[in-house]
Short mmCIF file of C-alpha atoms in Angstrom, two decimals:
data_model
loop_
_atom_site.label_atom_id
_atom_site.label_comp_id
_atom_site.label_asym_id
_atom_site.label_seq_id
_atom_site.Cartn_x
_atom_site.Cartn_y
_atom_site.Cartn_z
CA UNK A 1 0.00 0.00 0.00
CA UNK A 2 2.87 2.37 0.76
CA UNK A 3 4.20 1.75 -2.74
CA UNK A 4 0.98 2.75 -4.46
CA UNK A 5 0.62 5.89 -2.31
CA UNK A 6 4.17 6.88 -3.27
CA UNK A 7 3.34 6.14 -6.92
CA UNK A 8 0.28 8.37 -6.84
CA UNK A 9 2.15 11.23 -5.25
CA UNK A 10 4.82 10.93 -7.96
CA UNK A 11 2.27 10.85 -10.76
CA UNK A 12 0.26 13.79 -9.43
CA UNK A 13 3.41 15.84 -8.98
CA UNK A 14 4.70 15.14 -12.49
CA UNK A 15 1.43 15.07 -14.38
CA UNK A 16 0.25 18.38 -15.79
CA UNK A 17 -3.34 18.59 -17.08
CA UNK A 18 -3.55 18.60 -20.84
CA UNK A 19 -4.40 21.92 -22.44
CA UNK A 20 -7.77 22.16 -24.24
CA UNK A 21 -5.93 23.02 -27.46
CA UNK A 22 -5.15 19.35 -28.11
CA UNK A 23 -7.80 17.89 -30.39
CA UNK A 24 -9.23 14.41 -29.98
CA UNK A 25 -7.76 11.60 -32.09
CA UNK A 26 -4.64 13.63 -32.89
CA UNK A 27 -1.50 11.64 -31.98
CA UNK A 28 0.68 13.32 -29.38
CA UNK A 29 3.38 12.52 -26.85
CA UNK A 30 3.69 13.27 -23.16
CA UNK A 31 6.16 12.65 -20.37
CA UNK A 32 4.61 10.27 -17.87
CA UNK A 33 6.50 8.75 -14.93
CA UNK A 34 9.73 10.00 -16.52
CA UNK A 35 9.04 8.04 -19.70
CA UNK A 36 7.64 9.04 -23.07
CA UNK A 37 3.96 8.12 -23.43
CA UNK A 38 2.62 7.84 -26.98
CA UNK A 39 -1.04 8.93 -27.08
CA UNK A 40 -3.54 8.26 -29.88
CA UNK A 41 -6.44 10.15 -28.29
CA UNK A 42 -6.03 12.66 -25.48
CA UNK A 43 -9.51 12.01 -24.06
CA UNK A 44 -8.70 8.31 -23.68
CA UNK A 45 -5.46 9.16 -21.91
CA UNK A 46 -7.23 11.56 -19.53
CA UNK A 47 -9.94 8.99 -18.77
CA UNK A 48 -7.39 6.26 -18.04
CA UNK A 49 -5.34 8.61 -15.89
CA UNK A 50 -8.37 9.49 -13.77
CA UNK A 51 -9.66 5.92 -13.41
CA UNK A 52 -6.31 4.25 -12.79
CA UNK A 53 -4.06 6.78 -11.11
CA UNK A 54 -6.62 8.91 -9.26
CA UNK A 55 -9.45 6.50 -8.47
CA UNK A 56 -7.10 3.46 -8.42
CA UNK A 57 -9.76 1.19 -9.89
CA UNK A 58 -7.38 -1.73 -10.39
CA UNK A 59 -5.56 -1.61 -7.07
CA UNK A 60 -5.42 -5.12 -5.64
CA UNK A 61 -3.38 -7.22 -3.23
CA UNK A 62 -1.56 -10.10 -4.89
CA UNK A 63 -0.43 -13.20 -3.02
CA UNK A 64 2.94 -13.18 -4.80
CA UNK A 65 5.45 -10.66 -6.09
CA UNK A 66 5.05 -11.77 -9.73
CA UNK A 67 1.27 -11.92 -10.25
CA UNK A 68 -0.18 -13.19 -13.50
CA UNK A 69 -2.50 -10.59 -15.04
CA UNK A 70 -4.79 -10.90 -18.08
CA UNK A 71 -5.74 -7.50 -19.51
CA UNK A 72 -8.60 -7.64 -22.03
CA UNK A 73 -8.98 -4.21 -23.61
CA UNK A 74 -5.54 -2.70 -22.96
CA UNK A 75 -5.98 0.36 -25.22
CA UNK A 76 -2.79 2.48 -25.20
CA UNK A 77 -1.36 0.66 -22.17
CA UNK A 78 -2.11 2.83 -19.14
CA UNK A 79 -3.38 -0.25 -17.32
CA UNK A 80 -0.10 -2.04 -18.00
CA UNK A 81 1.81 0.93 -16.62
CA UNK A 82 -0.32 0.86 -13.49
CA UNK A 83 0.07 -2.89 -12.97
CA UNK A 84 3.81 -2.76 -13.57
CA UNK A 85 4.27 0.14 -11.15
CA UNK A 86 2.26 -1.79 -8.58
CA UNK A 87 4.00 -5.12 -9.24
CA UNK A 88 7.18 -4.67 -11.34
CA UNK A 89 7.67 -8.43 -11.70
CA UNK A 90 4.12 -9.04 -12.93
CA UNK A 91 3.56 -11.29 -15.94
CA UNK A 92 0.93 -9.67 -18.18
CA UNK A 93 -0.96 -10.80 -21.26
CA UNK A 94 -2.72 -7.83 -22.88
CA UNK A 95 -5.28 -7.82 -25.72
CA UNK A 96 -6.16 -4.88 -27.95
CA UNK A 97 -8.27 -5.33 -31.08
CA UNK A 98 -7.76 -2.03 -32.92
CA UNK A 99 -4.50 -2.26 -34.88
CA UNK A 100 -4.02 1.52 -34.85
CA UNK A 101 -4.33 1.73 -31.06
CA UNK A 102 -2.26 -1.44 -30.75
CA UNK A 103 0.67 0.35 -32.41
CA UNK A 104 0.62 2.92 -29.56
CA UNK A 105 0.36 0.11 -27.01
CA UNK A 106 3.49 -1.51 -28.46
CA UNK A 107 5.44 1.75 -28.45
CA UNK A 108 4.49 2.48 -24.83
CA UNK A 109 5.50 -0.96 -23.55
CA UNK A 110 8.80 -0.51 -25.36
CA UNK A 111 9.22 3.06 -24.08
CA UNK A 112 8.74 1.96 -20.48
CA UNK A 113 11.10 -0.99 -20.96
CA UNK A 114 8.71 -3.57 -19.56
CA UNK A 115 9.57 -7.25 -19.59
CA UNK A 116 7.22 -10.23 -19.31
CA UNK A 117 4.43 -8.45 -21.20
CA UNK A 118 2.79 -10.34 -24.06
CA UNK A 119 0.77 -8.16 -26.43
CA UNK A 120 -1.97 -9.70 -28.59
CA UNK A 121 -3.52 -7.69 -31.44
CA UNK A 122 -6.86 -9.50 -31.34
CA UNK A 123 -10.32 -9.00 -29.90
CA UNK A 124 -11.33 -11.31 -27.06
CA UNK A 125 -14.38 -13.40 -27.94
CA UNK A 126 -15.90 -16.83 -27.26
CA UNK A 127 -13.91 -18.51 -30.05
CA UNK A 128 -11.17 -17.91 -32.58
CA UNK A 129 -12.85 -16.07 -35.43
CA UNK A 130 -12.89 -12.90 -37.56
CA UNK A 131 -15.68 -10.44 -36.77
CA UNK A 132 -16.89 -6.93 -37.59
CA UNK A 133 -15.51 -4.18 -35.35
CA UNK A 134 -16.60 -0.56 -34.86
CA UNK A 135 -13.61 1.77 -35.03
CA UNK A 136 -14.18 4.60 -32.56
CA UNK A 137 -10.59 5.85 -32.36
CA UNK A 138 -10.51 6.25 -28.58
CA UNK A 139 -11.63 3.86 -25.85
CA UNK A 140 -14.98 2.79 -27.31
CA UNK A 141 -14.18 0.42 -30.19
CA UNK A 142 -16.17 -2.81 -30.04
CA UNK A 143 -17.25 -5.95 -31.81
CA UNK A 144 -20.57 -5.24 -33.52
CA UNK A 145 -22.59 -6.38 -36.51
CA UNK A 146 -22.52 -3.78 -39.28
CA UNK A 147 -25.61 -1.59 -39.24
CA UNK A 148 -26.99 1.24 -41.30
CA UNK A 149 -27.83 3.10 -38.09
CA UNK A 150 -25.10 5.44 -36.92
CA UNK A 151 -22.13 6.92 -38.76
CA UNK A 152 -19.66 4.26 -37.70
CA UNK A 153 -16.52 3.01 -39.41
CA UNK A 154 -16.22 -0.77 -39.51
CA UNK A 155 -13.42 -3.20 -40.17
CA UNK A 156 -12.83 -6.89 -39.58
CA UNK A 157 -10.56 -8.01 -36.76
CA UNK A 158 -9.25 -11.41 -35.65
CA UNK A 159 -10.74 -12.73 -32.42
CA UNK A 160 -9.45 -15.21 -29.87
CA UNK A 161 -10.87 -17.22 -26.98
CA UNK A 162 -9.17 -16.41 -23.70
CA UNK A 163 -9.59 -19.97 -22.37
CA UNK A 164 -6.04 -21.07 -23.13
CA UNK A 165 -4.68 -18.14 -21.10
CA UNK A 166 -6.70 -19.24 -18.06
CA UNK A 167 -6.16 -22.96 -18.27
CA UNK A 168 -3.85 -24.64 -15.72
CA UNK A 169 -2.72 -21.26 -14.39
CA UNK A 170 -3.44 -19.22 -11.31
CA UNK A 171 -4.61 -15.79 -12.45
CA UNK A 172 -4.14 -13.02 -9.90
CA UNK A 173 -6.10 -10.37 -11.83
CA UNK A 174 -8.42 -10.79 -14.82
CA UNK A 175 -9.59 -7.51 -16.37
CA UNK A 176 -12.42 -7.48 -18.93
CA UNK A 177 -13.22 -4.09 -20.46
CA UNK A 178 -14.28 -4.99 -24.00
CA UNK A 179 -17.28 -2.77 -24.73
CA UNK A 180 -20.15 -5.25 -24.71
CA UNK A 181 -18.51 -8.62 -25.44
CA UNK A 182 -18.02 -9.39 -21.73
CA UNK A 183 -20.97 -11.78 -21.38
CA UNK A 184 -19.92 -14.00 -24.28
CA UNK A 185 -16.34 -14.14 -22.98
CA UNK A 186 -17.45 -14.98 -19.45
CA UNK A 187 -19.77 -17.73 -20.71
CA UNK A 188 -16.91 -19.19 -22.71
CA UNK A 189 -14.53 -19.42 -19.75
CA UNK A 190 -16.88 -19.71 -16.76
CA UNK A 191 -15.59 -23.17 -15.84
CA UNK A 192 -12.07 -21.73 -15.52
CA UNK A 193 -12.90 -18.77 -13.30
CA UNK A 194 -12.02 -20.86 -10.25
CA UNK A 195 -8.40 -20.16 -11.32
CA UNK A 196 -8.93 -16.40 -10.88
CA UNK A 197 -8.42 -14.48 -7.61
CA UNK A 198 -9.62 -11.02 -8.70
CA UNK A 199 -11.92 -10.21 -11.61
CA UNK A 200 -12.86 -6.79 -13.01
CA UNK A 201 -15.70 -6.47 -15.51
CA UNK A 202 -17.01 -3.33 -17.15
CA UNK A 203 -20.61 -4.12 -18.01
CA UNK A 204 -22.16 -2.48 -21.09
CA UNK A 205 -25.88 -2.33 -21.86
CA UNK A 206 -27.08 -1.67 -25.41
CA UNK A 207 -30.64 -0.28 -25.76
CA UNK A 208 -31.59 -2.62 -28.59
CA UNK A 209 -30.31 -5.78 -26.88
CA UNK A 210 -31.49 -7.85 -23.94
CA UNK A 211 -29.69 -6.90 -20.75
CA UNK A 212 -27.59 -9.71 -19.31
CA UNK A 213 -26.27 -8.22 -16.08
CA UNK A 214 -28.12 -10.86 -14.04
CA UNK A 215 -26.51 -13.61 -16.15
CA UNK A 216 -23.05 -12.16 -15.59
CA UNK A 217 -23.59 -11.90 -11.85
CA UNK A 218 -24.75 -15.52 -11.71
CA UNK A 219 -21.60 -16.64 -13.52
CA UNK A 220 -19.29 -14.83 -11.10
CA UNK A 221 -21.31 -15.92 -8.08
CA UNK A 222 -21.26 -19.57 -9.20
CA UNK A 223 -17.47 -19.25 -9.56
CA UNK A 224 -17.18 -18.33 -5.89
CA UNK A 225 -16.87 -14.56 -6.18
CA UNK A 226 -18.53 -11.84 -4.18
CA UNK A 227 -19.08 -8.65 -6.14
CA UNK A 228 -19.20 -4.91 -5.68
CA UNK A 229 -20.79 -2.65 -8.31
CA UNK A 230 -20.03 1.00 -9.06
CA UNK A 231 -21.56 3.36 -11.59
CA UNK A 232 -19.55 4.08 -14.72
CA UNK A 233 -22.27 5.68 -16.85
CA UNK A 234 -25.98 5.96 -16.10
CA UNK A 235 -28.80 8.26 -17.16
CA UNK A 236 -29.64 11.04 -14.72
CA UNK A 237 -33.39 10.43 -15.06
CA UNK A 238 -33.81 6.93 -16.56
CA UNK A 239 -37.63 7.05 -16.41
CA UNK A 240 -37.67 10.18 -18.59
CA UNK A 241 -34.78 9.84 -21.01
CA UNK A 242 -31.87 7.50 -21.45
CA UNK A 243 -29.13 9.29 -23.33
CA UNK A 244 -26.56 7.05 -24.97
CA UNK A 245 -22.83 7.02 -24.45
CA UNK A 246 -21.45 5.78 -27.79
CA UNK A 247 -24.45 3.52 -28.27
CA UNK A 248 -24.68 2.33 -24.64
CA UNK A 249 -27.39 3.24 -22.14
CA UNK A 250 -25.66 1.86 -19.04
CA UNK A 251 -22.09 1.07 -17.97
CA UNK A 252 -21.17 -0.46 -14.62
CA UNK A 253 -17.87 -1.41 -13.03
CA UNK A 254 -18.07 -4.82 -11.35
CA UNK A 255 -15.33 -5.75 -8.89
CA UNK A 256 -15.28 -9.49 -8.13
CA UNK A 257 -13.20 -10.99 -5.35
CA UNK A 258 -12.95 -14.11 -3.22
CA UNK A 259 -12.87 -14.12 0.56
#
């Protein structure tokens, strides 16, 4: 705990808020923890900074000095930086579907000089496949069937089942932030969740699809987890209007742990 407090003080002292002049989706660079951080979208960087280094969403206590961490939805790599600052000897497997964002992820892992980090340029799904993917450019890209509704850019991305990364291994932290594919992934590997100590899920609800929060909670409960839920995005007055956040009407952070 002392280490993470020291880390936060260092980050807050060295981090200077980004000026409003920087446009979204314009590549830029910034010094972060005395290293060069390559940024594809300043809003995504700011969001990750707030969630990880201010709110400390992923802070956890590992039972060993070299925890095994699976990071589904790594984006530009702020989560990897956080995990590696928390546990420098951690072994991390990180997935990022968008090849453009993945290039920034690669450069940041190299810039920070991290070892024992495996980067996978694939979307996490319930099987190995190739599926349609909405390109958002920031932190909101997701697997989605192509639709005439919305001005979205689509491309096809390779997908992979995460089962082989969970099998016969003790997983200290399993992070799933994959913009709506979480239920399919959890169904695919639910029999292996007994290998996981800590599980983070960002739940996404789409207005045109059946909500499956109760199914997700049953999966984690059956795997022996207790859970804690925090708001990520909700409507202010859901009975009156439900404004969408990049096509989603509800986002929740679910923290799952075992006693």
